Amino acid sequence: MTDDTRPEKPDAADAPDTTSPVADLIAELVDSYDHEDLLQHINKAFLPSRERVIQFIELLRHLIFPGFFDTERVTQDNAREHVRGLLTQVHHLLHDQITQALCYERNITRENAAQEQAGGCEDKAKTLTAGFLHQLPQLRHMLGLDVQAAFDGDPAAVSTDEAIFSYPGIDAIFIYRAAHELLALGVPLVPRIMTEYAHNQTGIDIHPGATIGQSFFIDHGTGVVVGESTTIGDHVKLYQGVTLGALSTKGGQSWRGMKRHPTLRDHVTVYPNATILGGETVIGEGCVVNGGAFLTHSVEAGHTVRVEHPQPQLRAQRQTKKKTGG
Amino acid sequence: MTDDTRPEKPDAADAPDTTSPVADLIAELVDSYDHEDLLQHINKAFLPSRERVIQFIELLRHLIFPGFFDTERVTQDNAREHVRGLLTQVHHLLHDQITQALCYERNITRENAAQEQAGGCEDKAKTLTAGFLHQLPQLRHMLGLDVQAAFDGDPAAVSTDEAIFSYPGIDAIFIYRAAHELLALGVPLVPRIMTEYAHNQTGIDIHPGATIGQSFFIDHGTGVVVGESTTIGDHVKLYQGVTLGALSTKGGQSWRGMKRHPTLRDHVTVYPNATILGGETVIGEGCVVNGGAFLTHSVEAGHTVRVEHPQPQLRAQRQTKKKTGG
Amino acid sequence: MTDDTRPEKPDAADAPDTTSPVADLIAELVDSYDHEDLLQHINKAFLPSRERVIQFIELLRHLIFPGFFDTERVTQDNAREHVRGLLTQVHHLLHDQITQALCYERNITRENAAQEQAGGCEDKAKTLTAGFLHQLPQLRHMLGLDVQAAFDGDPAAVSTDEAIFSYPGIDAIFIYRAAHELLALGVPLVPRIMTEYAHNQTGIDIHPGATIGQSFFIDHGTGVVVGESTTIGDHVKLYQGVTLGALSTKGGQSWRGMKRHPTLRDHVTVYPNATILGGETVIGEGCVVNGGAFLTHSVEAGHTVRVEHPQPQLRAQRQTKKKTGG
């Protein structure tokens, strides 16, 4: 901190009250909007609302896991009403945000979109919304297998209820599986907003484009990254800090759409902070990758990737000397 | 994104307004509740409320660290009123959520619980709540040592105030120490909800069952995992990304309740992204474990676990060639 | 969980309603405030409000990236009003929190501060606030280069809009660059609160004191730590889990203000979970540091720091035996 920062405009306080302290700044900033075009979204179609996408996710959570997150008890008697109320809201929110995303993609305003014929944003959004909602039972089936895998794989889990109620891994997989379906249907932008919300909440960053099999378990999860073109088989278990990523290349955007991320076959376990990179890297069935490994090549089925145990050396000066009186 | 997604039900818009677009979905979803039993909590006892547990934590924070997070100044004159108001709310919230958790554990509704004799959920919750609140002065003593350790161990810390006000490590340890006491008293579910909130806020995942000594410091902290049966001595320092975890075994739930996580003796320092696994792994007094190490065996006191420095190699094609004009 | 926790005060329910259940706890806790001095902030100057600092950041985001996060469309016609409204609020919030921080630093209350002559907290805060706001166009210029670097460096990025809208790396760099300017002007405490908010939201922990060049890109980002005295050149790319940190020394606070963190020259790429430590460690121009590396020494320009690929070994007992029927 500098101490030489003295008031440079001591007479500013004497200026008339009609002059806002920010008056001179307004022009500077508006001018800057013209010069830094990349950072402004002026005169363009409206973007989807991150806030409303999050609302959609939270209501969807109540619909998928009835009775776990509700403020009143769900019973056999009120379950139908529970579903009706939530579905109506979820449908409305999702349809609205998909419309917004489609308009944004075509760079047309909502008002112009309303004047279009069939095939416009509103109609397409209706089809996509219905397409997604009809997959909810199948989505619940997949999530049931994930929850079972979490319980089976973690001796600290007291019950599957606890996994649903408090495991960030389950939360991230729930949001990823929903976002993946929306992306597959052709919904722009919204899927990515969804998985970035999961990333924000859990520290687990799964790209909605990744392909992930049944009974997937992420333990603890902070720092996990699963890239766009990753393929993951069934019964795979990832620990915190695992990266399934791409090699950094000079090519940049020229690599778009190519397989840049690894493939993990069934029954693979990857320990904390291991990094596996590259689109041609295949980790075979039943492999175990130890913590902290850095892999850019394939591994045949049934192998363990061992990291050499670092050798401990006696410290030149024992820190505990004083304390132990040695 | 696919472009071939055309409206499949162009006549849906012509349907009468009385038919909700979600009418056909309701039955599908209610049906799915019966088939995916794991994901529903219908006709069962109410669960504790994550939202209200978080409220409890936030008020407890004001009680433990008076004057740091309050919206008005705390003085010698109003301190007593400050405590009275907060304690009344904290007591109410905690008693309510413990009752809920006890009812959930026995799978009885709150109404049935109210009809029970002494020894029921309400009475037991009263005892547990009082038991916890009487430990607050001791909890403050422990946290004072943790704050001092944070300041002593981090040259970037300007003051102990800054550590309390902005260090995620202090936040995570505060919540862990409170959750650990509740777990030791026998409160179900609530302790885990608490530490998962800390995980969500800080990226630091400490299981409430872990045993941790005095003057504990976690620097930065994102990605730290401390497992259920971990034992940590006094004056231990962990950096971000450190895992004190269990080996992944085929046994799964059969390992429940066993010592699966490592023991760290006094004055151990573990650098970023090191992974230490296994219930028989003991890191001796005064040891230093370097960053990125993967350890599944014990280390005797006073040793440094060195990771071999990777050898730099001249890159085949210098990326900076163009820029440097070489 | 223990089952032997029976109600110890069965007669507590019989006590008169006028006795609060917390009555006896109040004195214990007030007494504890006297004994654990470190944890209380009683009779002292008010601290800045974390909540209001966050409000400031969120409004600043709307000002810097117009049209991306707003609830109504920004057009050429309303841009000036958009700026005027936001600037007025941003100015007010920032001035208020800087005043609070300056009063806190001098340990004087706001009321006493108001009675001071020119050079007091209010006046100094006015200068600092204006100083910061006049740098906003330059800040936007720097952020434009960062957004371009994010798009160029990530084939998964669909557009620069997506990077602004959903990349945690952009969010963390935006908050860091604003906090860095405030720290350079001499504002206490507020910059650290800002970057800890970014840390909380993104898992990326950049100290406001770090020096970072143009076109900086952090991909995914969870677990990244950039220490106080780090120096980073232009066009540097960091992946998730990278630490640019200090060696843990016995010296503790005696190291304050010294160069304790590494230097990265231009065009350096650091892969996930690598740890680079020490104030004398310099990573030369164009270097690539592989994932999981642990470096405490310098590397000359144009080199790749390779981590030896761990050797896979056939597992003694193939986990997939049963499944594959082999």
mmCIF file of N, CA, C and O in Angstrom, chain C residues 126 172 224-225 293:
data_model
loop_
_atom_site.group_PDB
_atom_site.id
_atom_site.type_symbol
_atom_site.label_atom_id
_atom_site.label_comp_id
_atom_site.label_asym_id
_atom_site.label_seq_id
_atom_site.Cartn_x
_atom_site.Cartn_y
_atom_site.Cartn_z
ATOM 1 N N LYS C 126 -12.468 9.180 -1.671
ATOM 2 C CA LYS C 126 -12.968 9.840 -2.882
ATOM 3 C C LYS C 126 -11.907 9.812 -3.989
ATOM 4 O O LYS C 126 -12.201 9.481 -5.146
ATOM 5 N N ALA C 172 -12.564 -15.058 -13.071
ATOM 6 C CA ALA C 172 -11.490 -14.893 -12.073
ATOM 7 C C ALA C 172 -10.503 -13.816 -12.500
ATOM 8 O O ALA C 172 -10.035 -13.022 -11.675
ATOM 9 N N VAL C 224 -6.470 -23.671 -9.226
ATOM 10 C CA VAL C 224 -5.327 -22.816 -9.573
ATOM 11 C C VAL C 224 -5.021 -21.853 -8.420
ATOM 12 O O VAL C 224 -5.928 -21.259 -7.841
ATOM 13 N N VAL C 225 -3.724 -21.743 -8.072
ATOM 14 C CA VAL C 225 -3.283 -20.787 -7.064
ATOM 15 C C VAL C 225 -2.134 -19.966 -7.647
ATOM 16 O O VAL C 225 -1.148 -20.528 -8.124
ATOM 17 N N ALA C 293 3.956 -32.067 -12.608
ATOM 18 C CA ALA C 293 5.363 -31.777 -12.291
ATOM 19 C C ALA C 293 5.470 -30.996 -10.982
ATOM 20 O O ALA C 293 4.563 -30.241 -10.620
#
